Amino acid sequence: MSFDLIISSFPKMINAAFITIQLLSLSLLIGLFIGLVAAILRLNKNIFINKLAYGYSYLFRGTPLLVQIYIIYFGLGNIEFIRSTFLWVFLKEPFWCAIIAFALNTGAYTSEILRSAFQTIKPGVIEAGKSLGISNKIIFYKIQIPIAIRQSLPAYGNEIILMLKGTSLASTVTIMDLTGVAKHIISTTFKPVEVFILAGSIYLFMTFIIHNVIKFLEKKYSFQQ
């Protein structure tokens, strides 16, 4: 095993890790918003709205993330109509194609996590708010959403970790993230073991950080309904 290669590759891999963090952060931020909206729509009593949100969730949870990336990156760009709209500003860039795919994917899983959390809120919590004269809208935004977010932390923590590992697929559309740089180094050195050990170690370290942050938040915001 070449330790010199590991040491010399470390700065490049760290720089690439920041690209991975950007992909993860933006995807989670957009995905959380999409997931919250989809979860609220899933709770809507209107059957059309409910089924529409369910269809989105089912589609993106039921198909591979890699296929979604390819369809967005290779497929949408071939539609002439899209090339003449503002969407082309984003779809012509591999980085934003990956972000769109990741956000839609994690948004689907997040919607199910939040929907389950909303449904586990005890009716007494809502009734207590109504007894104090608080409107349904305020109860939902000030009581139900914070409770749902807190209750979904363990499951959402797992989703963040899965999304971190999922960002490695960005390398398939020419993005030089952690995995992309690792593949490039391997193509010039022909030493995959050392490079992937280093890449895996960096992924493992980031997973360790995420796990402990979520664990801290769980402990900090733990409460009994």
PDB file of C-alpha atoms in Angstrom:
ATOM      1  CA  MET A   1       0.000   0.000   0.000  1.00  0.00           C
ATOM      2  CA  SER A   2       1.319   3.426  -0.967  1.00  0.00           C
ATOM      3  CA  PHE A   3       1.006   5.803   1.992  1.00  0.00           C
ATOM      4  CA  ASP A   4       2.724   8.503  -0.042  1.00  0.00           C
ATOM      5  CA  LEU A   5      -0.211   8.456  -2.466  1.00  0.00           C
ATOM      6  CA  ILE A   6      -2.683   8.758   0.408  1.00  0.00           C
ATOM      7  CA  ILE A   7      -0.781  11.726   1.847  1.00  0.00           C
ATOM      8  CA  SER A   8      -0.358  13.477  -1.518  1.00  0.00           C
ATOM      9  CA  SER A   9      -4.030  12.919  -2.429  1.00  0.00           C
ATOM     10  CA  PHE A  10      -5.362  14.203   0.884  1.00  0.00           C
ATOM     11  CA  PRO A  11      -5.458  17.960   0.009  1.00  0.00           C
ATOM     12  CA  LYS A  12      -7.266  17.253  -3.280  1.00  0.00           C
ATOM     13  CA  MET A  13      -9.772  15.016  -1.535  1.00  0.00           C
ATOM     14  CA  ILE A  14     -10.445  17.601   1.175  1.00  0.00           C
ATOM     15  CA  ASN A  15     -11.149  20.270  -1.455  1.00  0.00           C
ATOM     16  CA  ALA A  16     -13.486  17.830  -3.210  1.00  0.00           C
ATOM     17  CA  ALA A  17     -15.198  17.119   0.108  1.00  0.00           C
ATOM     18  CA  PHE A  18     -16.320  20.754   0.200  1.00  0.00           C
ATOM     19  CA  ILE A  19     -18.084  20.208  -3.140  1.00  0.00           C
ATOM     20  CA  THR A  20     -19.786  17.181  -1.590  1.00  0.00           C
ATOM     21  CA  ILE A  21     -20.849  19.296   1.397  1.00  0.00           C
ATOM     22  CA  GLN A  22     -22.272  21.946  -0.961  1.00  0.00           C
ATOM     23  CA  LEU A  23     -24.251  19.304  -2.836  1.00  0.00           C
ATOM     24  CA  LEU A  24     -25.546  17.853   0.425  1.00  0.00           C
ATOM     25  CA  SER A  25     -26.420  21.187   2.054  1.00  0.00           C
ATOM     26  CA  LEU A  26     -28.290  22.661  -0.902  1.00  0.00           C
ATOM     27  CA  SER A  27     -30.114  19.401  -1.605  1.00  0.00           C
ATOM     28  CA  LEU A  28     -31.246  19.044   2.000  1.00  0.00           C
ATOM     29  CA  LEU A  29     -32.328  22.675   2.257  1.00  0.00           C
ATOM     30  CA  ILE A  30     -34.447  22.538  -0.889  1.00  0.00           C
ATOM     31  CA  GLY A  31     -35.575  18.984  -0.139  1.00  0.00           C
ATOM     32  CA  LEU A  32     -36.736  19.900   3.357  1.00  0.00           C
ATOM     33  CA  PHE A  33     -38.964  22.629   1.939  1.00  0.00           C
ATOM     34  CA  ILE A  34     -40.329  20.286  -0.744  1.00  0.00           C
ATOM     35  CA  GLY A  35     -40.834  17.533   1.827  1.00  0.00           C
ATOM     36  CA  LEU A  36     -42.701  19.801   4.232  1.00  0.00           C
ATOM     37  CA  VAL A  37     -45.023  21.041   1.488  1.00  0.00           C
ATOM     38  CA  ALA A  38     -45.616  17.483   0.223  1.00  0.00           C
ATOM     39  CA  ALA A  39     -46.292  16.246   3.772  1.00  0.00           C
ATOM     40  CA  ILE A  40     -48.875  18.988   4.317  1.00  0.00           C
ATOM     41  CA  LEU A  41     -50.513  18.112   0.998  1.00  0.00           C
ATOM     42  CA  ARG A  42     -50.583  14.430   2.000  1.00  0.00           C
ATOM     43  CA  LEU A  43     -52.640  15.437   5.050  1.00  0.00           C
ATOM     44  CA  ASN A  44     -55.093  17.406   2.922  1.00  0.00           C
ATOM     45  CA  LYS A  45     -58.607  15.936   2.795  1.00  0.00           C
ATOM     46  CA  ASN A  46     -58.935  16.797  -0.887  1.00  0.00           C
ATOM     47  CA  ILE A  47     -58.446  13.441  -2.624  1.00  0.00           C
ATOM     48  CA  PHE A  48     -56.876  14.999  -5.757  1.00  0.00           C
ATOM     49  CA  ILE A  49     -54.285  16.993  -3.802  1.00  0.00           C
ATOM     50  CA  ASN A  50     -53.587  14.021  -1.540  1.00  0.00           C
ATOM     51  CA  LYS A  51     -53.036  11.626  -4.450  1.00  0.00           C
ATOM     52  CA  LEU A  52     -50.894  14.159  -6.310  1.00  0.00           C
ATOM     53  CA  ALA A  53     -48.525  14.438  -3.340  1.00  0.00           C
ATOM     54  CA  TYR A  54     -48.558  10.670  -2.912  1.00  0.00           C
ATOM     55  CA  GLY A  55     -47.732  10.185  -6.587  1.00  0.00           C
ATOM     56  CA  TYR A  56     -44.683  12.439  -6.287  1.00  0.00           C
ATOM     57  CA  SER A  57     -43.490  10.580  -3.199  1.00  0.00           C
ATOM     58  CA  TYR A  58     -44.098   7.160  -4.767  1.00  0.00           C
ATOM     59  CA  LEU A  59     -42.320   8.102  -8.003  1.00  0.00           C
ATOM     60  CA  PHE A  60     -39.117   9.368  -6.431  1.00  0.00           C
ATOM     61  CA  ARG A  61     -38.962   6.729  -3.702  1.00  0.00           C
ATOM     62  CA  GLY A  62     -39.710   3.942  -6.151  1.00  0.00           C
ATOM     63  CA  THR A  63     -37.044   4.687  -8.761  1.00  0.00           C
ATOM     64  CA  PRO A  64     -33.234   4.654  -8.398  1.00  0.00           C
ATOM     65  CA  LEU A  65     -31.551   7.967  -7.690  1.00  0.00           C
ATOM     66  CA  LEU A  66     -29.058   7.311 -10.487  1.00  0.00           C
ATOM     67  CA  VAL A  67     -31.900   6.985 -13.013  1.00  0.00           C
ATOM     68  CA  GLN A  68     -33.390  10.264 -11.767  1.00  0.00           C
ATOM     69  CA  ILE A  69     -30.058  12.034 -12.218  1.00  0.00           C
ATOM     70  CA  TYR A  70     -29.672  10.689 -15.766  1.00  0.00           C
ATOM     71  CA  ILE A  71     -33.214  11.673 -16.746  1.00  0.00           C
ATOM     72  CA  ILE A  72     -32.738  15.220 -15.471  1.00  0.00           C
ATOM     73  CA  TYR A  73     -29.200  15.638 -16.831  1.00  0.00           C
ATOM     74  CA  PHE A  74     -29.491  13.860 -20.176  1.00  0.00           C
ATOM     75  CA  GLY A  75     -33.246  13.843 -20.764  1.00  0.00           C
ATOM     76  CA  LEU A  76     -34.623  17.274 -19.923  1.00  0.00           C
ATOM     77  CA  GLY A  77     -31.878  19.067 -21.828  1.00  0.00           C
ATOM     78  CA  ASN A  78     -32.997  17.395 -25.034  1.00  0.00           C
ATOM     79  CA  ILE A  79     -36.460  18.931 -24.830  1.00  0.00           C
ATOM     80  CA  GLU A  80     -36.432  21.950 -27.145  1.00  0.00           C
ATOM     81  CA  PHE A  81     -39.103  23.807 -25.175  1.00  0.00           C
ATOM     82  CA  ILE A  82     -37.013  23.706 -21.986  1.00  0.00           C
ATOM     83  CA  ARG A  83     -33.996  25.126 -23.819  1.00  0.00           C
ATOM     84  CA  SER A  84     -35.989  28.290 -24.487  1.00  0.00           C
ATOM     85  CA  THR A  85     -37.067  28.810 -20.862  1.00  0.00           C
ATOM     86  CA  PHE A  86     -35.308  30.043 -17.721  1.00  0.00           C
ATOM     87  CA  LEU A  87     -34.953  26.407 -16.625  1.00  0.00           C
ATOM     88  CA  TRP A  88     -32.152  25.948 -19.125  1.00  0.00           C
ATOM     89  CA  VAL A  89     -29.970  28.260 -17.020  1.00  0.00           C
ATOM     90  CA  PHE A  90     -29.946  25.518 -14.381  1.00  0.00           C
ATOM     91  CA  LEU A  91     -30.340  22.391 -16.490  1.00  0.00           C
ATOM     92  CA  LYS A  92     -27.300  23.125 -18.637  1.00  0.00           C
ATOM     93  CA  GLU A  93     -25.110  22.935 -15.526  1.00  0.00           C
ATOM     94  CA  PRO A  94     -24.273  19.447 -14.154  1.00  0.00           C
ATOM     95  CA  PHE A  95     -24.063  20.839 -10.612  1.00  0.00           C
ATOM     96  CA  TRP A  96     -27.649  22.120 -10.644  1.00  0.00           C
ATOM     97  CA  CYS A  97     -28.950  19.009 -12.394  1.00  0.00           C
ATOM     98  CA  ALA A  98     -27.527  16.979  -9.518  1.00  0.00           C
ATOM     99  CA  ILE A  99     -29.010  19.373  -6.957  1.00  0.00           C
ATOM    100  CA  ILE A 100     -32.456  19.120  -8.561  1.00  0.00           C
ATOM    101  CA  ALA A 101     -32.312  15.318  -8.608  1.00  0.00           C
ATOM    102  CA  PHE A 102     -31.036  15.081  -5.027  1.00  0.00           C
ATOM    103  CA  ALA A 103     -33.562  17.629  -3.728  1.00  0.00           C
ATOM    104  CA  LEU A 104     -36.536  15.911  -5.366  1.00  0.00           C
ATOM    105  CA  ASN A 105     -35.349  12.535  -4.099  1.00  0.00           C
ATOM    106  CA  THR A 106     -34.708  13.555  -0.506  1.00  0.00           C
ATOM    107  CA  GLY A 107     -37.891  15.670  -0.574  1.00  0.00           C
ATOM    108  CA  ALA A 108     -39.927  12.526  -1.284  1.00  0.00           C
ATOM    109  CA  TYR A 109     -38.424  10.645   1.649  1.00  0.00           C
ATOM    110  CA  THR A 110     -38.656  13.689   3.910  1.00  0.00           C
ATOM    111  CA  SER A 111     -42.351  14.075   3.094  1.00  0.00           C
ATOM    112  CA  GLU A 112     -43.029  10.559   4.373  1.00  0.00           C
ATOM    113  CA  ILE A 113     -40.950  11.142   7.494  1.00  0.00           C
ATOM    114  CA  LEU A 114     -42.799  14.375   8.319  1.00  0.00           C
ATOM    115  CA  ARG A 115     -46.199  12.937   7.413  1.00  0.00           C
ATOM    116  CA  SER A 116     -45.670  10.101   9.883  1.00  0.00           C
ATOM    117  CA  ALA A 117     -44.522  12.586  12.519  1.00  0.00           C
ATOM    118  CA  PHE A 118     -47.633  14.743  12.004  1.00  0.00           C
ATOM    119  CA  GLN A 119     -49.878  11.713  12.387  1.00  0.00           C
ATOM    120  CA  THR A 120     -48.289  10.690  15.699  1.00  0.00           C
ATOM    121  CA  ILE A 121     -49.048  14.029  17.376  1.00  0.00           C
ATOM    122  CA  LYS A 122     -51.546  13.368  20.126  1.00  0.00           C
ATOM    123  CA  PRO A 123     -54.965  15.005  19.584  1.00  0.00           C
ATOM    124  CA  GLY A 124     -54.792  16.419  23.104  1.00  0.00           C
ATOM    125  CA  VAL A 125     -51.989  18.761  22.073  1.00  0.00           C
ATOM    126  CA  ILE A 126     -54.163  20.307  19.358  1.00  0.00           C
ATOM    127  CA  GLU A 127     -57.231  20.393  21.603  1.00  0.00           C
ATOM    128  CA  ALA A 128     -55.238  22.198  24.282  1.00  0.00           C
ATOM    129  CA  GLY A 129     -54.330  24.896  21.783  1.00  0.00           C
ATOM    130  CA  LYS A 130     -57.939  25.274  20.667  1.00  0.00           C
ATOM    131  CA  SER A 131     -59.100  25.543  24.280  1.00  0.00           C
ATOM    132  CA  LEU A 132     -56.828  28.565  24.665  1.00  0.00           C
ATOM    133  CA  GLY A 133     -58.486  30.232  21.689  1.00  0.00           C
ATOM    134  CA  ILE A 134     -55.568  29.731  19.304  1.00  0.00           C
ATOM    135  CA  SER A 135     -56.535  29.531  15.636  1.00  0.00           C
ATOM    136  CA  ASN A 136     -55.992  26.332  13.651  1.00  0.00           C
ATOM    137  CA  LYS A 137     -53.451  28.086  11.454  1.00  0.00           C
ATOM    138  CA  ILE A 138     -51.338  29.195  14.414  1.00  0.00           C
ATOM    139  CA  ILE A 139     -51.645  25.756  16.027  1.00  0.00           C
ATOM    140  CA  PHE A 140     -50.355  24.131  12.849  1.00  0.00           C
ATOM    141  CA  TYR A 141     -47.410  26.469  12.257  1.00  0.00           C
ATOM    142  CA  LYS A 142     -46.427  27.148  15.873  1.00  0.00           C
ATOM    143  CA  ILE A 143     -47.233  23.802  17.501  1.00  0.00           C
ATOM    144  CA  GLN A 144     -47.667  20.940  15.040  1.00  0.00           C
ATOM    145  CA  ILE A 145     -44.756  21.713  12.707  1.00  0.00           C
ATOM    146  CA  PRO A 146     -42.169  22.152  15.533  1.00  0.00           C
ATOM    147  CA  ILE A 147     -43.375  18.944  17.207  1.00  0.00           C
ATOM    148  CA  ALA A 148     -43.273  17.020  13.923  1.00  0.00           C
ATOM    149  CA  ILE A 149     -39.743  18.231  13.180  1.00  0.00           C
ATOM    150  CA  ARG A 150     -38.530  17.221  16.634  1.00  0.00           C
ATOM    151  CA  GLN A 151     -40.141  13.808  16.435  1.00  0.00           C
ATOM    152  CA  SER A 152     -38.708  13.159  12.986  1.00  0.00           C
ATOM    153  CA  LEU A 153     -35.094  13.938  13.937  1.00  0.00           C
ATOM    154  CA  PRO A 154     -33.932  10.277  14.265  1.00  0.00           C
ATOM    155  CA  ALA A 155     -35.421   9.242  10.918  1.00  0.00           C
ATOM    156  CA  TYR A 156     -34.322  12.462   9.233  1.00  0.00           C
ATOM    157  CA  GLY A 157     -30.798  11.945  10.560  1.00  0.00           C
ATOM    158  CA  ASN A 158     -30.700   8.640   8.705  1.00  0.00           C
ATOM    159  CA  GLU A 159     -31.977  10.367   5.570  1.00  0.00           C
ATOM    160  CA  ILE A 160     -29.168  12.949   5.789  1.00  0.00           C
ATOM    161  CA  ILE A 161     -26.580  10.170   6.005  1.00  0.00           C
ATOM    162  CA  LEU A 162     -28.154   8.307   3.088  1.00  0.00           C
ATOM    163  CA  MET A 163     -28.180  11.540   1.091  1.00  0.00           C
ATOM    164  CA  LEU A 164     -24.501  12.115   1.896  1.00  0.00           C
ATOM    165  CA  LYS A 165     -23.661   8.728   0.429  1.00  0.00           C
ATOM    166  CA  GLY A 166     -26.030   9.411  -2.467  1.00  0.00           C
ATOM    167  CA  THR A 167     -24.050  12.504  -3.471  1.00  0.00           C
ATOM    168  CA  SER A 168     -21.325  10.172  -4.724  1.00  0.00           C
ATOM    169  CA  LEU A 169     -23.549   9.647  -7.794  1.00  0.00           C
ATOM    170  CA  ALA A 170     -22.876  13.258  -8.793  1.00  0.00           C
ATOM    171  CA  SER A 171     -19.583  12.032 -10.227  1.00  0.00           C
ATOM    172  CA  THR A 172     -21.553  10.231 -12.954  1.00  0.00           C
ATOM    173  CA  VAL A 173     -22.466  13.604 -14.489  1.00  0.00           C
ATOM    174  CA  THR A 174     -18.906  14.996 -14.491  1.00  0.00           C
ATOM    175  CA  ILE A 175     -19.035  16.725 -11.087  1.00  0.00           C
ATOM    176  CA  MET A 176     -15.690  16.565  -9.307  1.00  0.00           C
ATOM    177  CA  ASP A 177     -16.982  15.820  -5.840  1.00  0.00           C
ATOM    178  CA  LEU A 178     -15.207  13.498  -3.421  1.00  0.00           C
ATOM    179  CA  THR A 179     -15.939  10.391  -5.479  1.00  0.00           C
ATOM    180  CA  GLY A 180     -15.280  12.204  -8.760  1.00  0.00           C
ATOM    181  CA  VAL A 181     -11.809  13.306  -7.659  1.00  0.00           C
ATOM    182  CA  ALA A 182     -11.103   9.825  -6.304  1.00  0.00           C
ATOM    183  CA  LYS A 183     -11.954   8.327  -9.704  1.00  0.00           C
ATOM    184  CA  HIS A 184      -9.714  10.891 -11.426  1.00  0.00           C
ATOM    185  CA  ILE A 185      -6.758  10.094  -9.173  1.00  0.00           C
ATOM    186  CA  ILE A 186      -7.286   6.366  -9.740  1.00  0.00           C
ATOM    187  CA  SER A 187      -7.331   6.865 -13.515  1.00  0.00           C
ATOM    188  CA  THR A 188      -3.840   8.401 -13.357  1.00  0.00           C
ATOM    189  CA  THR A 189      -2.255   6.250 -10.634  1.00  0.00           C
ATOM    190  CA  PHE A 190      -4.026   2.910 -11.132  1.00  0.00           C
ATOM    191  CA  LYS A 191      -4.130   2.438  -7.367  1.00  0.00           C
ATOM    192  CA  PRO A 192      -7.802   2.226  -6.365  1.00  0.00           C
ATOM    193  CA  VAL A 193      -7.345   0.698  -2.896  1.00  0.00           C
ATOM    194  CA  GLU A 194      -5.399   3.570  -1.364  1.00  0.00           C
ATOM    195  CA  VAL A 195      -7.588   6.259  -2.934  1.00  0.00           C
ATOM    196  CA  PHE A 196     -10.894   4.658  -1.985  1.00  0.00           C
ATOM    197  CA  ILE A 197      -9.672   4.006   1.567  1.00  0.00           C
ATOM    198  CA  LEU A 198      -8.963   7.730   1.857  1.00  0.00           C
ATOM    199  CA  ALA A 199     -12.302   8.689   0.255  1.00  0.00           C
ATOM    200  CA  GLY A 200     -14.170   6.213   2.465  1.00  0.00           C
ATOM    201  CA  SER A 201     -12.456   7.593   5.562  1.00  0.00           C
ATOM    202  CA  ILE A 202     -13.545  11.139   4.709  1.00  0.00           C
ATOM    203  CA  TYR A 203     -17.126   9.980   4.101  1.00  0.00           C
ATOM    204  CA  LEU A 204     -17.012   8.098   7.403  1.00  0.00           C
ATOM    205  CA  PHE A 205     -15.778  11.196   9.241  1.00  0.00           C
ATOM    206  CA  MET A 206     -18.592  13.318   7.785  1.00  0.00           C
ATOM    207  CA  THR A 207     -21.098  10.621   8.762  1.00  0.00           C
ATOM    208  CA  PHE A 208     -19.672  10.660  12.287  1.00  0.00           C
ATOM    209  CA  ILE A 209     -20.188  14.436  12.506  1.00  0.00           C
ATOM    210  CA  ILE A 210     -23.773  14.244  11.201  1.00  0.00           C
ATOM    211  CA  HIS A 211     -24.630  11.367  13.541  1.00  0.00           C
ATOM    212  CA  ASN A 212     -23.391  13.222  16.603  1.00  0.00           C
ATOM    213  CA  VAL A 213     -25.060  16.513  15.632  1.00  0.00           C
ATOM    214  CA  ILE A 214     -28.413  14.724  15.229  1.00  0.00           C
ATOM    215  CA  LYS A 215     -27.844  12.860  18.497  1.00  0.00           C
ATOM    216  CA  PHE A 216     -27.152  16.180  20.243  1.00  0.00           C
ATOM    217  CA  LEU A 217     -30.290  17.763  18.784  1.00  0.00           C
ATOM    218  CA  GLU A 218     -32.389  14.756  19.793  1.00  0.00           C
ATOM    219  CA  LYS A 219     -31.164  15.052  23.362  1.00  0.00           C
ATOM    220  CA  LYS A 220     -31.546  18.832  23.450  1.00  0.00           C
ATOM    221  CA  TYR A 221     -35.078  18.915  22.072  1.00  0.00           C
ATOM    222  CA  SER A 222     -36.398  15.701  23.572  1.00  0.00           C
ATOM    223  CA  PHE A 223     -39.712  16.160  25.343  1.00  0.00           C
ATOM    224  CA  GLN A 224     -42.850  14.330  26.264  1.00  0.00           C
ATOM    225  CA  GLN A 225     -46.116  15.258  24.615  1.00  0.00           C
TER     226      GLN A 225
END
